[in-house]
Amino acid sequence: MLIFDDSIDPSACTVMVVDDVQENRNLLERALQGRYRVRKVPDGETALLAMEEDPPDLVLLDVRMPGMDGFELVQIMKVSPLLSEIPVIFITGLDDIGNKSRGFALGGVDYITKPFQILEVQARVKTHISLILAARKLKHHAELLEQTVEQRTQQLSLALEKLKGASLDSIYRLARAAEYRDDDTAAHVERMSRYSRLIALALGLNHNTAEAILYAAPMHDVGKIGIPDRILLKPGKLDSEEWTIMKSHSEIGKKILEGADGGFLKLAEVIAWTHHEKWDGSGYPRGLAGTKIPLVGRITAVTDVFDALICRRPYKEPFPVEKALRIIREGSGGHFDPRVVDAFFSVEDQILGVMEEYKES
């Protein structure tokens, strides 16, 4: 069978003539020779073997033949993955309506009655070869279009990944502006955002939501930009007035981020406002409890505290990881949502891997 490309000439197409009468085979060969490649076979069995070895582009098929007749051959062709799409023109002396109907029902594309006229055969074959080539051209172009779309999609995906990477890097750098003012943990925002993504996935949130949390979580403490250095950098315990000012960073963060229509910036506003709320209602700024605290706030409450515990701060040395893990576990049901704590420990190995990968140099 001919494999289509745009340079194909109809004369390169193969027409198989299947007829048990040699005179008919020779007559059809002379009618088509020079216009197409012609292959002659004397019966259905031989035709089937020849087709399986080298499928033709079109078949001119007699119906009444010894052994396997034309109708039987078409039935076999139509269940063969290799042969089912080959068009068949019945060319036979059976001119009654019943046989014609059967031929078309079996999948024949045309029906020529013997004795045939050479010009009619040439015209019918030309028509069907043209249809075959047009269909293959359309399929060929569709495949090229599909390949082009696939290539463009891959290129777009790569470009989007680069853009997302650049955007996340920009978010981290901006978030560090606030973080650098009260500690020297430049990688804190990277670690806690990646912890948050892992927990979101462990809780069954979809990939897009987890990615949005990855982008939003670094801005959890952006409100610290509005807190005076004398409070942020104080090495000792804050007094009640100082603590009131420090707690206001949640409200400041909300005000900085509010107004977004949606997406991760809206999520960042919620995180900035709620990540210091506690499961038992003793947190701030609003004293929310339980599931009244948005899930993203409950997730980042755990990840922010865990990473703060293992970091050096102006007022403390870093805790050993084992102690930090114990504090998180003991906080379940009090400070933290028990379900989020369970999710944290279900991905503990991955969290510790992130901690190691993004540790301070």
CSV table of C-alpha atoms in Angstrom, one decimal:
chain,number,residue,atom,x,y,z
A,1,MET,CA,0.0,0.0,0.0
A,2,LEU,CA,1.2,3.5,-0.8
A,3,ILE,CA,2.3,5.7,2.1
A,4,PHE,CA,1.0,9.2,1.4
A,5,ASP,CA,3.1,12.3,1.1
A,6,ASP,CA,2.4,15.5,-0.8
A,7,SER,CA,4.5,14.5,-3.8
A,8,ILE,CA,2.5,11.3,-4.6
A,9,ASP,CA,1.3,10.8,-8.1
A,10,PRO,CA,-1.8,8.7,-8.7
A,11,SER,CA,0.2,6.5,-11.1
A,12,ALA,CA,2.1,5.2,-8.1
A,13,CYS,CA,-1.0,3.7,-6.6
A,14,THR,CA,-1.6,0.0,-6.8
A,15,VAL,CA,-4.9,-1.5,-8.1
A,16,MET,CA,-5.4,-5.2,-7.5
A,17,VAL,CA,-7.6,-7.0,-10.0
A,18,VAL,CA,-9.2,-10.2,-8.6
A,19,ASP,CA,-11.0,-12.3,-11.2
A,20,ASP,CA,-10.9,-16.0,-12.0
A,21,VAL,CA,-11.3,-15.3,-15.8
A,22,GLN,CA,-7.9,-14.5,-17.3
A,23,GLU,CA,-9.5,-12.6,-20.2
A,24,ASN,CA,-11.2,-10.2,-17.7
A,25,ARG,CA,-8.0,-9.7,-15.8
A,26,ASN,CA,-6.0,-8.9,-18.9
A,27,LEU,CA,-8.7,-6.5,-20.2
A,28,LEU,CA,-8.7,-4.6,-16.9
A,29,GLU,CA,-5.0,-4.5,-16.8
A,30,ARG,CA,-4.8,-2.9,-20.3
A,31,ALA,CA,-7.5,-0.4,-19.2
A,32,LEU,CA,-5.6,0.7,-16.1
A,33,GLN,CA,-1.9,0.1,-17.1
A,34,GLY,CA,0.0,3.4,-17.3
A,35,ARG,CA,-2.4,5.1,-15.1
A,36,TYR,CA,-1.7,2.9,-12.0
A,37,ARG,CA,0.3,-0.1,-10.9
A,38,VAL,CA,-1.8,-3.2,-11.6
A,39,ARG,CA,-1.6,-6.5,-9.9
A,40,LYS,CA,-3.6,-9.5,-11.1
A,41,VAL,CA,-4.7,-12.5,-9.0
A,42,PRO,CA,-7.0,-15.4,-10.1
A,43,ASP,CA,-8.9,-16.1,-6.9
A,44,GLY,CA,-9.9,-15.0,-3.4
A,45,GLU,CA,-7.3,-17.1,-1.5
A,46,THR,CA,-4.4,-15.9,-3.6
A,47,ALA,CA,-5.7,-12.3,-3.3
A,48,LEU,CA,-5.9,-12.5,0.5
A,49,LEU,CA,-2.3,-13.8,0.8
A,50,ALA,CA,-1.0,-11.1,-1.6
A,51,MET,CA,-2.9,-8.3,0.2
A,52,GLU,CA,-1.5,-9.4,3.6
A,53,GLU,CA,2.0,-9.4,2.1
A,54,ASP,CA,1.7,-6.0,0.3
A,55,PRO,CA,-1.7,-4.2,0.7
A,56,PRO,CA,-3.0,-2.5,-2.5
A,57,ASP,CA,-4.6,0.9,-2.6
A,58,LEU,CA,-7.8,-0.3,-4.3
A,59,VAL,CA,-9.3,-3.6,-5.3
A,60,LEU,CA,-11.4,-4.5,-8.3
A,61,LEU,CA,-13.2,-7.7,-7.2
A,62,ASP,CA,-15.2,-10.3,-9.0
A,63,VAL,CA,-18.0,-11.9,-6.9
A,64,ARG,CA,-18.4,-15.4,-8.5
A,65,MET,CA,-15.1,-17.2,-8.2
A,66,PRO,CA,-14.3,-20.9,-7.3
A,67,GLY,CA,-13.4,-21.4,-3.6
A,68,MET,CA,-13.6,-18.1,-1.7
A,69,ASP,CA,-16.0,-15.8,-3.6
A,70,GLY,CA,-15.8,-12.0,-3.6
A,71,PHE,CA,-18.3,-11.5,-0.8
A,72,GLU,CA,-16.4,-13.9,1.5
A,73,LEU,CA,-13.1,-12.1,0.8
A,74,VAL,CA,-14.6,-8.7,1.7
A,75,GLN,CA,-16.0,-10.1,4.9
A,76,ILE,CA,-12.5,-11.3,5.9
A,77,MET,CA,-10.9,-8.0,4.8
A,78,LYS,CA,-13.2,-5.9,6.9
A,79,VAL,CA,-12.2,-7.7,10.2
A,80,SER,CA,-8.5,-7.4,9.4
A,81,PRO,CA,-6.7,-4.3,10.9
A,82,LEU,CA,-4.3,-4.4,7.9
A,83,LEU,CA,-7.0,-4.7,5.2
A,84,SER,CA,-10.2,-3.2,6.5
A,85,GLU,CA,-9.6,0.3,5.1
A,86,ILE,CA,-8.8,-0.8,1.5
A,87,PRO,CA,-11.7,0.3,-0.8
A,88,VAL,CA,-13.3,-2.5,-2.9
A,89,ILE,CA,-15.1,-2.0,-6.2
A,90,PHE,CA,-17.2,-5.1,-7.1
A,91,ILE,CA,-17.1,-5.8,-10.8
A,92,THR,CA,-19.4,-8.7,-11.6
A,93,GLY,CA,-22.1,-10.2,-13.8
A,94,LEU,CA,-24.5,-10.3,-10.8
A,95,ASP,CA,-26.6,-7.2,-11.6
A,96,ASP,CA,-29.7,-7.9,-9.5
A,97,ILE,CA,-30.6,-5.5,-6.7
A,98,GLY,CA,-30.1,-8.1,-4.0
A,99,ASN,CA,-26.4,-8.7,-4.8
A,100,LYS,CA,-25.7,-5.0,-5.2
A,101,SER,CA,-27.3,-4.3,-1.8
A,102,ARG,CA,-25.2,-7.1,-0.3
A,103,GLY,CA,-22.0,-5.8,-1.8
A,104,PHE,CA,-22.6,-2.3,-0.4
A,105,ALA,CA,-23.7,-3.7,2.9
A,106,LEU,CA,-20.4,-5.6,3.2
A,107,GLY,CA,-18.5,-2.3,2.7
A,108,GLY,CA,-18.0,-2.1,-1.1
A,109,VAL,CA,-17.5,1.5,-2.3
A,110,ASP,CA,-18.8,0.9,-5.9
A,111,TYR,CA,-20.4,-1.8,-8.1
A,112,ILE,CA,-19.8,-2.3,-11.8
A,113,THR,CA,-21.8,-4.7,-13.8
A,114,LYS,CA,-20.3,-7.0,-16.5
A,115,PRO,CA,-19.9,-6.7,-19.4
A,116,PHE,CA,-18.2,-3.5,-18.3
A,117,GLN,CA,-17.3,-0.5,-20.4
A,118,ILE,CA,-13.5,0.4,-20.3
A,119,LEU,CA,-14.3,4.1,-20.0
A,120,GLU,CA,-16.7,3.5,-17.1
A,121,VAL,CA,-14.0,1.4,-15.3
A,122,GLN,CA,-11.4,4.1,-15.9
A,123,ALA,CA,-13.7,6.8,-14.6
A,124,ARG,CA,-14.8,4.9,-11.5
A,125,VAL,CA,-11.3,3.9,-10.6
A,126,LYS,CA,-10.0,7.5,-11.1
A,127,THR,CA,-12.8,8.8,-8.9
A,128,HIS,CA,-12.0,6.4,-6.1
A,129,ILE,CA,-8.2,6.8,-6.3
A,130,SER,CA,-8.8,10.6,-6.1
A,131,LEU,CA,-10.9,10.1,-3.0
A,132,ILE,CA,-8.2,7.8,-1.5
A,133,LEU,CA,-5.5,10.3,-2.1
A,134,ALA,CA,-7.6,13.2,-0.8
A,135,ALA,CA,-8.4,11.3,2.4
A,136,ARG,CA,-4.7,10.4,2.9
A,137,LYS,CA,-3.7,14.0,2.3
A,138,LEU,CA,-6.2,15.2,4.9
A,139,LYS,CA,-5.0,12.6,7.4
A,140,HIS,CA,-1.4,13.5,6.6
A,141,HIS,CA,-2.1,17.2,7.2
A,142,ALA,CA,-4.0,16.3,10.4
A,143,GLU,CA,-1.0,14.3,11.7
A,144,LEU,CA,1.3,17.2,10.9
A,145,LEU,CA,-1.0,19.6,12.7
A,146,GLU,CA,-1.2,17.3,15.7
A,147,GLN,CA,2.6,17.1,15.7
A,148,THR,CA,2.9,20.9,15.5
A,149,VAL,CA,0.4,21.3,18.3
A,150,GLU,CA,2.2,18.8,20.4
A,151,GLN,CA,5.5,20.6,19.8
A,152,ARG,CA,4.0,24.0,20.5
A,153,THR,CA,2.4,22.6,23.6
A,154,GLN,CA,5.7,21.3,24.9
A,155,GLN,CA,7.4,24.6,24.1
A,156,LEU,CA,4.6,26.5,25.9
A,157,SER,CA,4.8,24.2,28.9
A,158,LEU,CA,8.6,24.7,29.1
A,159,ALA,CA,8.1,28.5,28.8
A,160,LEU,CA,5.4,28.4,31.5
A,161,GLU,CA,7.6,26.4,33.8
A,162,LYS,CA,10.5,28.9,33.3
A,163,LEU,CA,8.0,31.7,34.0
A,164,LYS,CA,6.7,30.0,37.1
A,165,GLY,CA,10.2,29.4,38.3
A,166,ALA,CA,11.1,33.0,37.7
A,167,SER,CA,7.9,34.1,39.5
A,168,LEU,CA,8.5,31.9,42.5
A,169,ASP,CA,12.1,33.1,42.7
A,170,SER,CA,10.9,36.7,42.7
A,171,ILE,CA,8.3,35.9,45.4
A,172,TYR,CA,11.0,34.4,47.6
A,173,ARG,CA,13.3,37.4,47.1
A,174,LEU,CA,10.5,39.9,48.0
A,175,ALA,CA,9.4,37.8,51.0
A,176,ARG,CA,13.0,37.7,52.3
A,177,ALA,CA,12.9,41.5,52.6
A,178,ALA,CA,10.6,41.0,55.6
A,179,GLU,CA,12.3,37.9,56.9
A,180,TYR,CA,15.8,39.3,56.9
A,181,ARG,CA,14.7,42.0,59.3
A,182,ASP,CA,14.0,39.7,62.2
A,183,ASP,CA,16.3,36.7,61.5
A,184,ASP,CA,19.1,35.5,59.4
A,185,THR,CA,17.3,32.6,57.8
A,186,ALA,CA,17.1,33.6,54.2
A,187,ALA,CA,15.9,30.1,53.2
A,188,HIS,CA,13.0,30.1,55.8
A,189,VAL,CA,10.4,31.2,53.2
A,190,GLU,CA,11.6,28.6,50.7
A,191,ARG,CA,11.5,25.8,53.2
A,192,MET,CA,8.2,26.5,54.8
A,193,SER,CA,6.4,27.1,51.5
A,194,ARG,CA,7.7,23.7,50.2
A,195,TYR,CA,6.7,22.0,53.5
A,196,SER,CA,3.2,23.6,53.0
A,197,ARG,CA,3.0,22.2,49.5
A,198,LEU,CA,3.9,18.7,50.7
A,199,ILE,CA,1.3,18.8,53.5
A,200,ALA,CA,-1.4,20.1,51.1
A,201,LEU,CA,-0.8,17.1,48.8
A,202,ALA,CA,-0.8,14.7,51.8
A,203,LEU,CA,-4.2,16.1,52.8
A,204,GLY,CA,-5.6,15.3,49.3
A,205,LEU,CA,-5.7,18.8,47.8
A,206,ASN,CA,-5.2,18.8,44.1
A,207,HIS,CA,-2.0,19.7,42.3
A,208,ASN,CA,-3.1,23.2,41.3
A,209,THR,CA,-4.1,24.1,44.9
A,210,ALA,CA,-0.9,22.8,46.3
A,211,GLU,CA,1.1,24.8,43.7
A,212,ALA,CA,-0.9,28.0,44.7
A,213,ILE,CA,0.0,27.4,48.3
A,214,LEU,CA,3.7,27.0,47.3
A,215,TYR,CA,3.5,30.5,45.7
A,216,ALA,CA,1.4,32.1,48.5
A,217,ALA,CA,3.1,30.7,51.7
A,218,PRO,CA,6.3,32.7,51.3
A,219,MET,CA,4.4,35.9,51.9
A,220,HIS,CA,3.0,34.8,55.3
A,221,ASP,CA,5.1,37.3,57.3
A,222,VAL,CA,5.2,40.2,54.7
A,223,GLY,CA,3.5,42.4,57.4
A,224,LYS,CA,6.7,42.4,59.4
A,225,ILE,CA,7.8,45.2,57.0
A,226,GLY,CA,5.6,47.4,59.2
A,227,ILE,CA,7.1,46.3,62.5
A,228,PRO,CA,9.9,48.5,64.0
A,229,ASP,CA,13.4,47.1,64.2
A,230,ARG,CA,13.6,47.6,67.9
A,231,ILE,CA,10.9,45.0,68.3
A,232,LEU,CA,11.9,42.6,65.5
A,233,LEU,CA,15.5,42.5,66.5
A,234,LYS,CA,15.1,42.6,70.3
A,235,PRO,CA,17.1,39.7,71.7
A,236,GLY,CA,15.0,39.2,74.8
A,237,LYS,CA,11.3,38.7,75.6
A,238,LEU,CA,8.9,41.3,74.3
A,239,ASP,CA,6.8,43.2,76.9
A,240,SER,CA,3.1,43.4,76.5
A,241,GLU,CA,3.1,46.6,74.5
A,242,GLU,CA,5.8,45.3,72.2
A,243,TRP,CA,4.0,42.0,71.8
A,244,THR,CA,0.8,43.8,70.8
A,245,ILE,CA,2.7,45.7,68.1
A,246,MET,CA,4.4,42.5,66.9
A,247,LYS,CA,1.1,40.7,66.6
A,248,SER,CA,-0.2,43.5,64.3
A,249,HIS,CA,2.0,42.1,61.5
A,250,SER,CA,-0.9,39.7,60.6
A,251,GLU,CA,-3.2,42.6,60.0
A,252,ILE,CA,-0.6,44.6,58.2
A,253,GLY,CA,0.2,41.6,55.9
A,254,LYS,CA,-3.5,41.3,55.1
A,255,LYS,CA,-3.8,45.0,54.2
A,256,ILE,CA,-0.7,44.8,52.0
A,257,LEU,CA,-2.1,41.8,50.1
A,258,GLU,CA,-5.8,42.5,50.0
A,259,GLY,CA,-7.6,43.5,46.9
A,260,ALA,CA,-6.4,40.7,44.6
A,261,ASP,CA,-9.2,39.2,42.5
A,262,GLY,CA,-8.0,35.6,43.1
A,263,GLY,CA,-5.2,33.2,42.5
A,264,PHE,CA,-2.3,32.8,44.9
A,265,LEU,CA,-2.2,36.5,46.0
A,266,LYS,CA,-5.7,36.1,47.5
A,267,LEU,CA,-4.5,32.9,49.1
A,268,ALA,CA,-1.4,34.8,50.4
A,269,GLU,CA,-3.7,37.3,52.0
A,270,VAL,CA,-5.6,34.6,53.9
A,271,ILE,CA,-2.3,33.0,55.0
A,272,ALA,CA,-0.8,36.3,56.2
A,273,TRP,CA,-4.0,36.9,58.2
A,274,THR,CA,-4.6,33.5,59.7
A,275,HIS,CA,-1.3,31.6,60.1
A,276,HIS,CA,-1.0,32.6,63.8
A,277,GLU,CA,-4.5,31.4,64.7
A,278,LYS,CA,-4.5,28.3,66.9
A,279,TRP,CA,-6.8,25.3,66.8
A,280,ASP,CA,-7.9,25.8,70.4
A,281,GLY,CA,-8.8,29.5,69.7
A,282,SER,CA,-5.9,31.0,71.7
A,283,GLY,CA,-4.2,32.5,68.6
A,284,TYR,CA,-4.3,35.9,66.9
A,285,PRO,CA,-5.4,38.2,65.4
A,286,ARG,CA,-9.1,37.1,65.7
A,287,GLY,CA,-9.0,34.1,68.1
A,288,LEU,CA,-10.5,31.8,65.5
A,289,ALA,CA,-10.8,28.1,66.5
A,290,GLY,CA,-11.0,24.7,64.8
A,291,THR,CA,-12.2,24.6,61.2
A,292,LYS,CA,-13.2,28.3,61.4
A,293,ILE,CA,-9.5,28.9,60.6
A,294,PRO,CA,-9.0,28.5,56.8
A,295,LEU,CA,-7.2,25.3,55.9
A,296,VAL,CA,-4.2,27.2,54.4
A,297,GLY,CA,-3.8,29.0,57.7
A,298,ARG,CA,-3.8,25.8,59.6
A,299,ILE,CA,-1.2,24.3,57.2
A,300,THR,CA,1.2,27.2,57.4
A,301,ALA,CA,0.8,27.5,61.2
A,302,VAL,CA,2.5,24.1,61.4
A,303,THR,CA,5.2,24.7,58.8
A,304,ASP,CA,6.0,28.2,60.0
A,305,VAL,CA,6.4,27.1,63.6
A,306,PHE,CA,8.4,24.0,62.7
A,307,ASP,CA,10.9,25.9,60.6
A,308,ALA,CA,11.1,28.7,63.2
A,309,LEU,CA,12.0,26.1,65.8
A,310,ILE,CA,15.0,24.8,63.8
A,311,CYS,CA,16.2,28.3,62.9
A,312,ARG,CA,18.4,30.7,64.8
A,313,ARG,CA,16.5,33.8,65.8
A,314,PRO,CA,17.6,36.9,67.7
A,315,TYR,CA,16.0,35.6,70.8
A,316,LYS,CA,17.0,31.9,70.6
A,317,GLU,CA,19.4,29.3,69.3
A,318,PRO,CA,18.1,26.7,66.8
A,319,PHE,CA,16.4,23.6,68.4
A,320,PRO,CA,17.5,20.1,67.5
A,321,VAL,CA,15.2,18.6,64.8
A,322,GLU,CA,14.0,15.9,67.2
A,323,LYS,CA,12.9,18.5,69.7
A,324,ALA,CA,11.1,20.5,67.0
A,325,LEU,CA,9.3,17.4,65.8
A,326,ARG,CA,8.2,16.6,69.4
A,327,ILE,CA,6.9,20.1,69.9
A,328,ILE,CA,4.8,19.8,66.7
A,329,ARG,CA,3.4,16.5,67.8
A,330,GLU,CA,2.6,17.8,71.3
A,331,GLY,CA,0.8,20.8,69.7
A,332,SER,CA,-1.7,18.6,67.9
A,333,GLY,CA,-5.2,19.5,69.1
A,334,GLY,CA,-4.0,22.6,70.9
A,335,HIS,CA,-1.9,24.9,68.7
A,336,PHE,CA,-2.4,22.8,65.6
A,337,ASP,CA,-5.1,21.0,63.6
A,338,PRO,CA,-4.6,17.3,64.4
A,339,ARG,CA,-5.3,16.4,60.8
A,340,VAL,CA,-2.6,18.7,59.5
A,341,VAL,CA,-0.2,17.4,62.1
A,342,ASP,CA,-0.9,13.8,60.9
A,343,ALA,CA,-0.3,14.9,57.3
A,344,PHE,CA,3.0,16.6,58.4
A,345,PHE,CA,4.3,13.4,59.9
A,346,SER,CA,3.0,11.3,56.9
A,347,VAL,CA,5.5,13.2,54.7
A,348,GLU,CA,8.1,13.7,57.4
A,349,ASP,CA,10.9,12.2,55.3
A,350,GLN,CA,10.2,14.6,52.5
A,351,ILE,CA,10.0,17.5,54.8
A,352,LEU,CA,13.4,16.6,56.3
A,353,GLY,CA,14.7,16.3,52.8
A,354,VAL,CA,13.6,19.8,52.0
A,355,MET,CA,15.1,21.0,55.2
A,356,GLU,CA,18.4,19.5,54.2
A,357,GLU,CA,18.3,20.7,50.6
A,358,TYR,CA,17.5,24.3,51.6
A,359,LYS,CA,19.6,24.6,54.7
A,360,GLU,CA,21.5,27.8,55.4
A,361,SER,CA,25.0,27.7,53.9
